[in-house]
Amino acid sequence: MKKINEKMRTRFSRSFASLVVGLLIGLQSGYCYAAASNHERVEAGAKQYLINQLTDNAQDTNIDVDVVKIDDRINIPDCPTGFQYNASQEALSQSYISVRVSCKNNEWYLFTSGQVTRTKEIVVTQGAISPGTVLTSSNLTKAKVDVRRLRYTAFTDLESLIGARMKRRITDGQAIQSNMLCFVCKGDRITITAEVAGMEVKTAGIAQQDGVVGDNIKVINASSQKAIIARVASPEEVVIHL
């Protein structure tokens, strides 16, 4: 009888120990799951925050954000009111942006960061182009380009560049920028259109400067030899308002 009781106690002890171990493992797994969820929540929140902030200030620009993974060993407590994110305006203009994550319920905070890639669909060359080449739909195309590569104004409308001339040699796939071309080039013979009270008067002129559409350039009136400032309207015409 004594041996039977000892066996029963042994079985009970083993069952109880197994139950305790199971509960401990369950609690630990639950903690790890919660911790992992908070890590993921903060990472996703930081990414969305950056996308929202950057999209508001970037017209026609595609924003891609890659947030640095937070070390799993860092403890991130629950935040019932929701995590708050903040980055300075200066930081938002950079490629690597530091974001402060905090919670109103406690004094907890951490800094994470995201790598931002800004791309824009613009007009690029289709094949190498030599100086003096007139741009057409056959030597132009559109592609997404990292805006960090653009030092001057780029163009998004391919049709608006038809008729312009290249001022330098450029390679295949290079972004067309305002400093590379001219619609009216220095020395070109052009038409000067003067608009007066709804009427138009046209005369011949000679461009004294390079210019793209919308630029104001110096032009010599071929008849009077007087210099005027006129706005480039097309590869053949400049306009003045009197």
CSV table of C-alpha atoms in Angstrom, one decimal:
chain,number,residue,atom,x,y,z
A,1,MET,CA,0.0,0.0,0.0
A,2,LYS,CA,2.8,2.3,0.9
A,3,LYS,CA,4.5,1.7,-2.5
A,4,ILE,CA,1.2,2.4,-4.3
A,5,ASN,CA,0.9,5.8,-2.5
A,6,GLU,CA,4.5,6.7,-3.4
A,7,LYS,CA,3.8,5.9,-7.1
A,8,MET,CA,0.7,8.1,-7.1
A,9,ARG,CA,2.6,10.9,-5.4
A,10,THR,CA,5.4,10.6,-8.0
A,11,ARG,CA,2.9,10.7,-10.9
A,12,PHE,CA,1.1,13.7,-9.4
A,13,SER,CA,4.4,15.5,-9.0
A,14,ARG,CA,5.4,14.8,-12.5
A,15,SER,CA,2.0,15.9,-13.9
A,16,PHE,CA,2.1,19.1,-11.8
A,17,ALA,CA,5.6,19.9,-12.9
A,18,SER,CA,4.6,19.4,-16.5
A,19,LEU,CA,1.7,21.7,-16.1
A,20,VAL,CA,3.8,24.4,-14.5
A,21,VAL,CA,6.4,24.2,-17.3
A,22,GLY,CA,3.7,24.3,-19.9
A,23,LEU,CA,2.2,27.5,-18.3
A,24,LEU,CA,5.6,29.1,-18.1
A,25,ILE,CA,6.3,28.3,-21.8
A,26,GLY,CA,2.9,29.7,-22.7
A,27,LEU,CA,3.5,32.9,-20.8
A,28,GLN,CA,6.9,33.3,-22.3
A,29,SER,CA,5.6,32.7,-25.8
A,30,GLY,CA,2.8,35.2,-25.2
A,31,TYR,CA,5.3,37.8,-24.1
A,32,CYS,CA,7.5,37.2,-27.1
A,33,TYR,CA,4.5,37.4,-29.4
A,34,ALA,CA,3.4,40.7,-27.8
A,35,ALA,CA,6.9,42.1,-28.0
A,36,ALA,CA,7.2,41.1,-31.6
A,37,SER,CA,3.8,42.7,-32.4
A,38,ASN,CA,5.0,46.0,-30.8
A,39,HIS,CA,8.2,45.9,-32.8
A,40,GLU,CA,6.2,45.4,-36.0
A,41,ARG,CA,3.7,48.0,-35.0
A,42,VAL,CA,6.4,50.6,-34.4
A,43,GLU,CA,8.2,49.8,-37.7
A,44,ALA,CA,5.0,49.9,-39.7
A,45,GLY,CA,3.9,53.1,-38.0
A,46,ALA,CA,7.3,54.8,-38.7
A,47,LYS,CA,7.1,53.8,-42.3
A,48,GLN,CA,3.6,55.1,-42.7
A,49,TYR,CA,4.5,58.4,-40.9
A,50,LEU,CA,7.4,59.0,-43.3
A,51,ILE,CA,5.3,58.2,-46.4
A,52,ASN,CA,2.6,60.6,-45.2
A,53,GLN,CA,5.0,63.4,-44.4
A,54,LEU,CA,7.0,63.1,-47.6
A,55,THR,CA,4.1,62.6,-50.0
A,56,ASP,CA,2.5,65.9,-48.9
A,57,ASN,CA,5.6,67.7,-50.1
A,58,ALA,CA,6.5,65.7,-53.3
A,59,GLN,CA,4.3,66.3,-56.3
A,60,ASP,CA,4.7,63.7,-59.1
A,61,THR,CA,7.3,61.9,-57.0
A,62,ASN,CA,7.2,58.3,-56.0
A,63,ILE,CA,8.3,57.7,-52.4
A,64,ASP,CA,9.7,54.4,-51.2
A,65,VAL,CA,10.6,54.0,-47.5
A,66,ASP,CA,12.6,51.1,-46.0
A,67,VAL,CA,12.6,51.3,-42.2
A,68,VAL,CA,15.5,49.8,-40.3
A,69,LYS,CA,14.4,46.6,-38.3
A,70,ILE,CA,14.4,47.3,-34.6
A,71,ASP,CA,16.5,44.9,-32.5
A,72,ASP,CA,14.3,42.2,-30.9
A,73,ARG,CA,16.2,42.6,-27.6
A,74,ILE,CA,14.8,46.2,-27.2
A,75,ASN,CA,11.8,46.2,-24.9
A,76,ILE,CA,8.8,48.1,-26.4
A,77,PRO,CA,5.9,48.4,-23.9
A,78,ASP,CA,2.3,48.5,-24.9
A,79,CYS,CA,0.9,52.0,-25.7
A,80,PRO,CA,-2.9,52.1,-25.3
A,81,THR,CA,-3.1,55.7,-26.7
A,82,GLY,CA,-1.0,54.8,-29.7
A,83,PHE,CA,2.7,55.5,-30.6
A,84,GLN,CA,3.6,58.9,-31.7
A,85,TYR,CA,6.2,59.7,-34.4
A,86,ASN,CA,8.2,62.8,-35.2
A,87,ALA,CA,11.0,63.9,-37.5
A,88,SER,CA,12.4,67.4,-38.0
A,89,GLN,CA,11.8,69.2,-41.3
A,90,GLU,CA,15.5,69.2,-41.9
A,91,ALA,CA,15.6,65.5,-41.5
A,92,LEU,CA,12.7,65.0,-43.9
A,93,SER,CA,14.8,66.4,-46.7
A,94,GLN,CA,17.5,63.7,-46.3
A,95,SER,CA,17.8,60.2,-47.7
A,96,TYR,CA,18.2,58.7,-44.2
A,97,ILE,CA,15.7,60.0,-41.8
A,98,SER,CA,15.7,59.6,-38.0
A,99,VAL,CA,12.3,59.2,-36.4
A,100,ARG,CA,11.5,59.6,-32.7
A,101,VAL,CA,8.9,57.2,-31.5
A,102,SER,CA,7.2,57.8,-28.1
A,103,CYS,CA,4.2,57.0,-26.0
A,104,LYS,CA,2.1,59.5,-24.0
A,105,ASN,CA,1.3,56.8,-21.4
A,106,ASN,CA,4.8,56.6,-20.1
A,107,GLU,CA,8.2,58.2,-20.7
A,108,TRP,CA,9.3,55.5,-23.1
A,109,TYR,CA,10.8,56.5,-26.5
A,110,LEU,CA,13.3,55.3,-29.0
A,111,PHE,CA,14.8,56.5,-32.3
A,112,THR,CA,14.5,54.5,-35.5
A,113,SER,CA,15.4,55.4,-39.0
A,114,GLY,CA,14.2,54.9,-42.6
A,115,GLN,CA,16.0,55.0,-45.9
A,116,VAL,CA,14.0,57.0,-48.4
A,117,THR,CA,14.2,56.7,-52.2
A,118,ARG,CA,12.5,59.4,-54.3
A,119,THR,CA,11.9,58.6,-57.9
A,120,LYS,CA,10.2,60.6,-60.6
A,121,GLU,CA,9.0,59.7,-64.1
A,122,ILE,CA,10.8,62.1,-66.4
A,123,VAL,CA,11.9,62.4,-70.0
A,124,VAL,CA,15.3,60.7,-70.8
A,125,THR,CA,17.2,60.1,-74.0
A,126,GLN,CA,16.7,57.1,-76.1
A,127,GLY,CA,20.1,56.5,-77.5
A,128,ALA,CA,23.2,58.8,-77.5
A,129,ILE,CA,22.5,62.3,-78.7
A,130,SER,CA,25.0,64.7,-80.3
A,131,PRO,CA,25.1,68.5,-79.9
A,132,GLY,CA,22.7,70.3,-82.3
A,133,THR,CA,20.4,67.3,-82.5
A,134,VAL,CA,16.7,68.3,-82.7
A,135,LEU,CA,14.7,66.3,-80.2
A,136,THR,CA,11.9,64.1,-81.5
A,137,SER,CA,9.6,61.4,-80.2
A,138,SER,CA,12.1,58.8,-81.6
A,139,ASN,CA,15.1,59.9,-79.5
A,140,LEU,CA,13.2,60.5,-76.3
A,141,THR,CA,11.4,58.2,-73.8
A,142,LYS,CA,10.3,58.3,-70.2
A,143,ALA,CA,11.8,56.5,-67.2
A,144,LYS,CA,11.8,56.6,-63.4
A,145,VAL,CA,14.9,58.3,-62.1
A,146,ASP,CA,16.2,58.9,-58.6
A,147,VAL,CA,15.7,62.7,-58.0
A,148,ARG,CA,19.1,62.9,-56.2
A,149,ARG,CA,20.7,62.6,-59.7
A,150,LEU,CA,18.9,65.7,-60.9
A,151,ARG,CA,20.8,69.0,-60.5
A,152,TYR,CA,18.7,71.1,-62.8
A,153,THR,CA,15.0,71.2,-63.8
A,154,ALA,CA,13.9,68.0,-65.5
A,155,PHE,CA,10.9,67.5,-67.8
A,156,THR,CA,7.9,65.3,-67.3
A,157,ASP,CA,6.1,66.0,-70.6
A,158,LEU,CA,7.8,64.4,-73.6
A,159,GLU,CA,5.7,66.3,-76.1
A,160,SER,CA,6.8,69.7,-74.7
A,161,LEU,CA,10.4,68.9,-75.7
A,162,ILE,CA,9.8,68.2,-79.4
A,163,GLY,CA,11.7,70.7,-81.5
A,164,ALA,CA,14.3,71.6,-78.8
A,165,ARG,CA,18.0,71.3,-79.6
A,166,MET,CA,20.7,69.7,-77.5
A,167,LYS,CA,23.7,71.8,-76.5
A,168,ARG,CA,25.9,69.0,-75.5
A,169,ARG,CA,26.6,65.3,-76.1
A,170,ILE,CA,24.7,63.0,-73.8
A,171,THR,CA,24.4,59.3,-73.4
A,172,ASP,CA,21.6,56.8,-73.6
A,173,GLY,CA,19.1,56.9,-70.7
A,174,GLN,CA,20.3,60.3,-69.4
A,175,ALA,CA,17.7,62.7,-67.9
A,176,ILE,CA,16.9,65.7,-70.1
A,177,GLN,CA,17.5,68.8,-68.0
A,178,SER,CA,17.0,72.5,-68.7
A,179,ASN,CA,20.8,73.3,-68.9
A,180,MET,CA,21.3,70.7,-71.7
A,181,LEU,CA,19.0,72.3,-74.4
A,182,CYS,CA,17.6,75.4,-75.9
A,183,PHE,CA,14.4,75.9,-77.9
A,184,VAL,CA,15.7,79.2,-79.1
A,185,CYS,CA,19.5,79.2,-79.3
A,186,LYS,CA,21.9,82.2,-79.5
A,187,GLY,CA,22.2,83.4,-83.1
A,188,ASP,CA,18.9,81.9,-84.2
A,189,ARG,CA,16.8,83.9,-86.6
A,190,ILE,CA,13.3,84.0,-85.0
A,191,THR,CA,9.9,85.7,-85.3
A,192,ILE,CA,9.2,88.5,-82.7
A,193,THR,CA,5.5,88.7,-82.0
A,194,ALA,CA,4.4,91.9,-80.3
A,195,GLU,CA,0.9,91.8,-78.7
A,196,VAL,CA,-0.7,95.3,-78.5
A,197,ALA,CA,-4.4,95.7,-77.3
A,198,GLY,CA,-5.4,92.4,-78.8
A,199,MET,CA,-3.5,92.9,-82.0
A,200,GLU,CA,-0.3,91.1,-83.1
A,201,VAL,CA,2.6,92.7,-84.9
A,202,LYS,CA,5.3,90.4,-86.2
A,203,THR,CA,8.9,91.1,-87.2
A,204,ALA,CA,12.2,89.3,-87.6
A,205,GLY,CA,14.8,89.1,-84.9
A,206,ILE,CA,18.0,87.4,-83.8
A,207,ALA,CA,18.4,85.7,-80.4
A,208,GLN,CA,21.2,86.9,-78.2
A,209,GLN,CA,20.8,84.2,-75.6
A,210,ASP,CA,19.8,80.6,-75.3
A,211,GLY,CA,16.3,79.9,-73.8
A,212,VAL,CA,13.7,77.2,-73.2
A,213,VAL,CA,10.0,77.8,-73.4
A,214,GLY,CA,8.9,80.3,-70.8
A,215,ASP,CA,12.4,81.9,-70.5
A,216,ASN,CA,12.8,85.7,-71.0
A,217,ILE,CA,15.8,86.3,-73.3
A,218,LYS,CA,17.5,89.2,-75.1
A,219,VAL,CA,16.6,89.6,-78.8
A,220,ILE,CA,17.7,92.0,-81.4
A,221,ASN,CA,15.0,93.4,-83.7
A,222,ALA,CA,16.5,92.8,-87.2
A,223,SER,CA,14.9,96.0,-88.6
A,224,SER,CA,15.6,98.5,-85.9
A,225,GLN,CA,18.6,96.8,-84.4
A,226,LYS,CA,17.2,97.5,-81.0
A,227,ALA,CA,17.6,95.1,-78.2
A,228,ILE,CA,14.4,93.9,-76.4
A,229,ILE,CA,13.5,91.2,-73.8
A,230,ALA,CA,11.0,88.7,-75.0
A,231,ARG,CA,9.5,85.4,-73.8
A,232,VAL,CA,10.3,82.2,-75.6
A,233,ALA,CA,7.1,80.7,-77.0
A,234,SER,CA,8.4,78.0,-79.3
A,235,PRO,CA,11.6,77.1,-81.3
A,236,GLU,CA,10.7,79.8,-83.9
A,237,GLU,CA,9.0,82.5,-81.9
A,238,VAL,CA,9.4,84.9,-79.0
A,239,VAL,CA,6.6,87.2,-77.6
A,240,ILE,CA,6.5,90.6,-76.0
A,241,HIS,CA,3.5,92.4,-74.5
A,242,LEU,CA,3.3,96.2,-75.1
